[in-house]
Tab-separated table of C-alpha atoms in Angstrom:
chain	number	residue	atom	x	y	z
C	308	TRP	CA	83.815	75.605	79.876
C	309	HIS	CA	81.306	73.850	77.659
C	310	MET	CA	80.820	70.166	76.800
C	311	LYS	CA	78.245	68.787	74.378
C	312	ASN	CA	77.466	65.201	73.357
C	313	THR	CA	75.156	64.301	70.485
C	314	PHE	CA	73.697	60.927	69.495
C	315	ALA	CA	72.225	60.753	65.995
C	316	ILE	CA	70.685	58.219	63.625
C	317	ALA	CA	70.620	59.119	59.934
C	318	THR	CA	69.561	57.642	56.622
C	319	LEU	CA	71.470	58.895	53.596
C	320	GLU	CA	69.749	60.430	50.629
C	321	GLY	CA	69.512	57.959	47.765
C	322	PHE	CA	70.467	54.819	49.722
C	323	SER	CA	67.380	53.218	48.120
C	324	LYS	CA	64.921	54.188	45.400
C	325	TRP	CA	62.438	55.245	48.089
C	326	ALA	CA	64.878	57.539	49.892
C	327	LYS	CA	64.431	60.780	47.985
C	328	ALA	CA	65.843	62.806	50.888
C	329	GLY	CA	68.205	62.399	53.803
C	330	LEU	CA	66.663	62.017	57.248
C	331	LYS	CA	68.294	62.429	60.654
C	332	ALA	CA	67.115	62.268	64.265
C	333	PHE	CA	69.347	63.347	67.131
C	334	ALA	CA	69.488	64.002	70.857
C	335	SER	CA	71.999	66.312	72.536
C	336	CYS	CA	73.167	66.675	76.119
C	337	ASP	CA	74.773	70.021	76.856
C	338	LEU	CA	76.748	70.955	79.983
C	339	ARG	CA	77.875	74.556	80.524
C	340	HIS	CA	80.055	75.497	83.479
C	341	TYR	CA	80.654	79.030	84.762
C	342	GLU	CA	82.427	80.523	87.762
C	343	LEU	CA	81.699	83.975	89.198
C	344	PRO	CA	82.759	85.663	92.451
C	345	ASN	CA	80.090	86.145	95.118
C	346	THR	CA	79.777	88.995	97.616
C	347	GLU	CA	82.493	87.410	99.768
C	348	ALA	CA	84.954	87.323	96.831
C	349	VAL	CA	84.724	83.526	96.660
C	350	LEU	CA	84.253	81.866	93.282
C	351	GLU	CA	80.797	80.360	92.986
C	352	LYS	CA	80.121	77.628	90.438
C	353	TYR	CA	77.125	77.518	88.102
C	354	ASN	CA	76.213	74.519	85.963
C	355	GLU	CA	73.549	74.436	83.266
C	356	HIS	CA	72.391	71.006	82.041
C	357	VAL	CA	70.323	70.984	78.858
C	358	LEU	CA	68.742	68.074	76.995
C	359	SER	CA	67.392	68.658	73.499
C	360	VAL	CA	66.063	66.556	70.617
C	361	GLY	CA	65.727	67.355	66.950
C	362	GLY	CA	65.612	66.188	63.385
C	363	GLN	CA	66.774	67.074	59.893
C	364	LEU	CA	65.323	66.571	56.422
C	365	SER	CA	67.547	67.407	53.458
C	366	LYS	CA	67.970	66.926	49.733
C	367	GLN	CA	71.318	67.902	48.199
C	368	GLU	CA	71.576	65.660	45.145
C	369	GLY	CA	70.348	66.687	41.726
C	370	LYS	CA	70.697	69.916	39.789
C	371	THR	CA	67.306	71.594	40.092
C	372	LEU	CA	65.916	71.432	43.623
C	373	HIS	CA	67.689	71.312	46.979
C	374	TYR	CA	66.340	71.838	50.483
C	375	ASN	CA	67.375	71.478	54.102
C	376	VAL	CA	65.258	71.750	57.257
C	377	VAL	CA	66.589	71.351	60.812
C	378	ALA	CA	64.490	71.567	63.982
C	379	GLU	CA	65.583	71.265	67.618
C	380	VAL	CA	63.562	71.521	70.840
C	381	GLY	CA	64.966	72.117	74.329
C	382	LEU	CA	63.471	69.762	76.927
C	383	THR	CA	65.206	70.434	80.246
C	384	GLY	CA	67.171	73.058	82.144
C	385	VAL	CA	67.288	76.745	81.304
C	386	ASP	CA	66.607	75.903	77.649
C	387	ALA	CA	63.353	74.044	78.342
C	388	GLY	CA	60.792	75.347	75.863
C	389	THR	CA	63.324	76.673	73.386
C	390	LEU	CA	62.811	75.974	69.707
C	391	ALA	CA	65.063	76.406	66.680
C	392	VAL	CA	63.801	75.765	63.157
C	393	ASP	CA	66.105	76.563	60.215
C	394	GLY	CA	65.248	75.961	56.591
C	395	SER	CA	66.542	76.673	53.108
C	396	VAL	CA	65.447	75.796	49.587
C	397	ASP	CA	66.959	76.642	46.215
C	398	ILE	CA	65.768	76.136	42.657
C	399	ASN	CA	68.246	76.236	39.771
C	400	VAL	CA	66.877	76.798	36.270
C	401	PRO	CA	68.655	77.285	32.911
C	402	PHE	CA	68.570	80.917	31.775
C	403	LEU	CA	70.432	82.659	28.915
C	404	GLY	CA	72.993	79.885	28.645
C	405	ASP	CA	73.736	79.814	32.374
C	406	THR	CA	71.968	78.934	35.623
C	407	LEU	CA	69.637	81.246	37.528
C	408	GLN	CA	69.353	80.341	41.205
C	409	VAL	CA	66.365	81.351	43.305
C	410	ARG	CA	66.965	80.648	46.984
C	411	GLY	CA	64.861	81.061	50.091
C	412	ASP	CA	66.128	80.949	53.674
C	413	GLY	CA	64.289	81.312	56.926
C	414	PHE	CA	64.398	80.490	60.586
C	415	PHE	CA	62.409	80.725	63.790
C	416	HIS	CA	64.379	80.785	67.039
C	417	ARG	CA	62.946	80.908	70.533
C	418	GLU	CA	66.016	80.913	72.736
C	419	THR	CA	67.227	81.755	76.217
C	420	PRO	CA	69.526	84.796	76.484
C	421	SER	CA	73.100	83.684	77.095
C	422	PHE	CA	74.425	83.280	80.636
C	423	TYR	CA	76.267	86.595	80.923
C	424	TYR	CA	73.168	88.573	79.955
C	425	ARG	CA	71.392	86.925	82.893
C	426	LYS	CA	74.191	86.860	85.441
C	427	PHE	CA	77.504	88.673	85.827
C	428	HIS	CA	79.641	89.418	88.881
C	429	GLY	CA	82.691	91.621	88.451
C	430	ARG	CA	84.592	94.545	89.918
C	431	HIS	CA	82.936	97.101	87.637
C	432	ALA	CA	79.594	95.432	86.821
C	433	TRP	CA	77.187	93.185	88.721
C	434	TRP	CA	73.730	91.867	87.909
C	435	ASP	CA	71.399	88.894	88.407
C	436	ASP	CA	68.484	89.233	85.997
C	437	ASN	CA	65.538	87.092	84.964
C	438	LEU	CA	65.066	87.609	81.240
C	439	ASP	CA	62.361	86.385	78.891
C	440	LYS	CA	63.175	84.162	75.959
C	441	THR	CA	64.092	85.938	72.736
C	442	ILE	CA	62.025	85.182	69.632
C	443	HIS	CA	63.809	85.852	66.338
C	444	SER	CA	62.339	85.028	62.936
C	445	ARG	CA	63.727	85.739	59.476
C	446	ILE	CA	62.632	85.329	55.870
C	447	MET	CA	65.258	85.908	53.170
C	448	GLY	CA	65.157	85.556	49.414
C	449	THR	CA	68.217	85.478	47.147
C	450	LEU	CA	68.452	85.728	43.366
C	451	ARG	CA	71.829	84.783	41.877
C	452	PHE	CA	72.897	84.776	38.207
C	453	GLY	CA	76.446	83.577	37.591
C	454	LYS	CA	76.712	84.804	33.997
C	455	THR	CA	76.570	88.459	35.036
C	456	ASN	CA	78.015	87.953	38.571
C	457	THR	CA	74.861	89.448	40.058
C	458	THR	CA	73.325	88.657	43.439
C	459	LEU	CA	70.193	90.286	44.865
C	460	ARG	CA	69.190	89.573	48.446
C	461	VAL	CA	66.192	90.773	50.488
C	462	ALA	CA	65.577	89.826	54.132
C	463	VAL	CA	63.012	90.691	56.792
C	464	ASP	CA	63.705	90.050	60.498
C	465	GLU	CA	61.393	90.326	63.478
C	466	ILE	CA	62.870	90.133	66.981
C	467	LYS	CA	60.863	90.053	70.201
C	468	ASN	CA	62.467	90.474	73.636
C	469	TYR	CA	65.762	91.436	71.993
C	470	THR	CA	68.584	91.353	74.559
C	471	TYR	CA	71.571	93.694	74.372
C	472	PHE	CA	74.083	95.693	76.409
C	473	SER	CA	73.824	99.457	76.896
C	474	GLN	CA	76.826	101.546	77.989
C	475	SER	CA	76.725	105.052	79.450
C	476	TYR	CA	79.468	107.312	80.808
C	477	ASN	CA	80.588	110.901	81.390
C	478	VAL	CA	83.302	112.613	79.342
C	479	THR	CA	85.723	115.007	81.064
C	480	GLU	CA	87.238	118.114	79.480
C	481	GLU	CA	90.365	116.044	78.820
C	482	GLY	CA	88.301	113.539	76.835
C	483	LEU	CA	88.441	110.807	79.499
C	484	ARG	CA	85.504	108.538	80.280
C	485	THR	CA	84.290	108.419	83.888
C	486	GLY	CA	81.364	106.728	85.587
C	487	VAL	CA	81.167	103.970	82.982
C	488	THR	CA	78.096	101.788	83.447
C	489	VAL	CA	77.188	98.673	81.446
C	490	THR	CA	73.636	97.346	81.759
C	491	PRO	CA	71.922	94.339	80.153
C	492	MET	CA	68.689	95.449	78.503
C	493	GLN	CA	65.723	93.653	76.979
C	494	SER	CA	63.321	95.295	74.554
C	495	SER	CA	59.727	94.473	75.440
C	496	GLY	CA	58.263	94.953	71.971
C	497	ALA	CA	58.929	93.586	68.508
C	498	ILE	CA	61.683	95.105	66.363
C	499	ASN	CA	61.624	94.777	62.590
C	500	LEU	CA	64.720	94.933	60.400
C	501	LEU	CA	64.569	95.195	56.608
C	502	THR	CA	67.691	94.468	54.539
C	503	ALA	CA	68.106	94.712	50.763
C	504	GLN	CA	71.495	94.036	49.185
C	505	LEU	CA	72.817	94.049	45.630
C	506	GLU	CA	76.187	92.570	44.660
C	507	GLN	CA	77.582	93.198	41.187
C	508	ASN	CA	81.055	92.101	40.101
C	509	PHE	CA	82.852	92.797	36.823
C	510	LYS	CA	85.919	91.241	35.228
C	511	LEU	CA	87.891	92.316	32.166
C	512	GLY	CA	91.219	90.580	31.689
C	513	ILE	CA	93.327	91.236	34.768
C	514	PHE	CA	90.929	93.930	36.044
C	515	HIS	CA	88.363	93.071	38.715
C	516	TRP	CA	85.685	95.358	40.139
C	517	GLU	CA	83.575	94.114	43.059
C	518	ASN	CA	80.616	96.148	44.313
C	519	GLN	CA	78.108	95.757	47.102
C	520	ILE	CA	75.342	98.145	48.156
C	521	THR	CA	73.130	97.487	51.182
C	522	TYR	CA	69.978	99.235	52.382
C	523	GLN	CA	68.774	98.652	55.943
C	524	HIS	CA	65.922	99.968	58.045
C	525	SER	CA	65.420	99.263	61.749
C	526	SER	CA	62.087	100.026	63.405
C	527	ASP	CA	63.945	100.938	66.626
C	528	LYS	CA	67.347	102.474	65.942
C	529	SER	CA	68.008	103.100	69.631
C	530	VAL	CA	68.155	99.321	70.148
C	531	ILE	CA	69.411	98.051	66.771
C	532	PRO	CA	71.265	100.967	65.147
C	533	VAL	CA	72.143	100.414	61.490
C	534	PRO	CA	73.258	102.750	58.689
C	535	THR	CA	70.545	103.335	56.114
C	536	LEU	CA	72.975	102.885	53.225
C	537	ASN	CA	76.241	100.941	53.109
C	538	VAL	CA	78.431	100.858	49.984
C	539	TYR	CA	81.563	98.797	49.347
C	540	SER	CA	83.634	98.881	46.138
C	541	ASN	CA	86.889	97.062	45.395
C	542	LEU	CA	88.897	97.709	42.208
C	543	TYR	CA	92.056	95.684	41.686
C	544	MET	CA	94.325	93.948	39.213
C	545	LYS	CA	95.052	90.254	39.561
C	546	PHE	CA	97.935	88.765	37.621
C	547	ARG	CA	100.865	86.380	37.824
C	548	VAL	CA	104.554	87.254	37.526
C	549	VAL	CA	106.918	84.713	35.918
C	550	LYS	CA	104.141	82.128	36.267
C	551	VAL	CA	104.744	81.581	39.995
C	552	LEU	CA	103.938	84.806	41.883
C	553	ASN	CA	100.272	85.820	42.214
C	554	ILE	CA	99.746	89.553	42.712
C	555	ASP	CA	96.566	91.408	43.712
C	556	MET	CA	96.983	95.184	43.525
C	557	GLY	CA	94.279	97.787	43.880
C	558	ALA	CA	92.186	99.822	46.306
C	559	ASP	CA	88.830	99.540	48.007
C	560	MET	CA	86.329	102.078	49.307
C	561	ARG	CA	83.708	101.917	52.044
C	562	PHE	CA	80.938	104.405	52.704
C	563	PHE	CA	77.970	104.348	55.055
C	564	THR	CA	75.463	106.967	56.123
C	565	SER	CA	75.776	108.382	59.630
C	566	TYR	CA	74.343	106.396	62.536
C	567	GLU	CA	74.957	105.782	66.225
C	568	ALA	CA	77.519	103.023	65.845
C	569	PRO	CA	77.921	100.425	68.621
C	570	ASP	CA	80.294	101.285	71.456
C	571	TYR	CA	82.789	98.813	72.933
C	572	SER	CA	82.903	97.706	76.563
C	573	PRO	CA	86.304	96.487	77.804
C	574	TYR	CA	84.519	95.244	80.945
C	575	MET	CA	82.477	92.732	78.956
C	576	GLY	CA	84.614	92.349	75.848
C	577	GLN	CA	81.398	93.034	73.917
C	578	TYR	CA	79.923	95.718	71.705
C	579	THR	CA	77.082	97.739	73.227
C	580	VAL	CA	74.602	100.368	72.125
C	581	GLN	CA	75.329	103.927	73.180
C	582	GLY	CA	73.293	104.838	76.249
C	583	ASN	CA	74.093	108.547	76.585
C	584	GLY	CA	70.855	109.864	75.091
C	585	GLU	CA	71.325	113.214	73.366
C	586	ASN	CA	75.098	112.896	73.809
C	587	ASN	CA	75.339	109.775	71.644
C	588	VAL	CA	77.947	110.100	68.903
C	589	LYS	CA	77.196	109.498	65.236
C	590	VAL	CA	79.783	108.288	62.747
C	591	GLY	CA	79.702	107.958	58.970
C	592	ASP	CA	78.799	110.085	55.922
C	593	TYR	CA	82.388	109.972	54.639
C	594	PRO	CA	84.310	107.509	52.450
C	595	ILE	CA	87.087	105.274	53.752
C	596	ILE	CA	89.654	104.450	51.070
């Protein structure tokens, strides 16, 4: 179980002529409780106490400029030395009789891998690992124009000490899995992920056509596997019958290029990367309608 208490002091944006932005300071006390069997099949209790402090600066009023920055630092416990900084800013300018929004988002997270990556005791899997803190940073820009229902988004991620599960097994002639092994892994280097996405929606009377195309590139596809191209299209009619019954009727299509899709581990209830080397299975390169 998990219990968290937060004490905060905040000043509201605009409460005086000098308060051009909202300001908040907070402190959080976090208690996480876990129970795992030991080698004698007796449940052993683990408690993690974490104290953190942080602050927020935000501006949401007005039509042109908005921003929000939140920072939090871990002071004690397993999260001592962690840091989370999240920020966003958007500028809205008149353009062709509508509003063009330019938005930037970013974050820097230095965080401890979750408990079950570090420690797990079970019938089919068992580990006690010391893992380094994961460092994840992202910069994302978004361009949105409501008049044409167009959204363009580009993001760059860099992840150091990425933590994940890998699953390997043997397949019998009957197609059964044997010798299933799940292992927590941590990549020692930096992994870069580039994402570019275009959304374009159309509307003509009762006809709606929603489209999304996404390009992704991972610098290490064995750790973060992603399809290079992902396309989604949804064509439907939306209308009302006898002024009371709303009906949406249509079809959608999904397509993505082939890649080594994540496997699923019933042991952990988590998705994992495929760890069978040359025997990894690729999926994709066909439409789903």
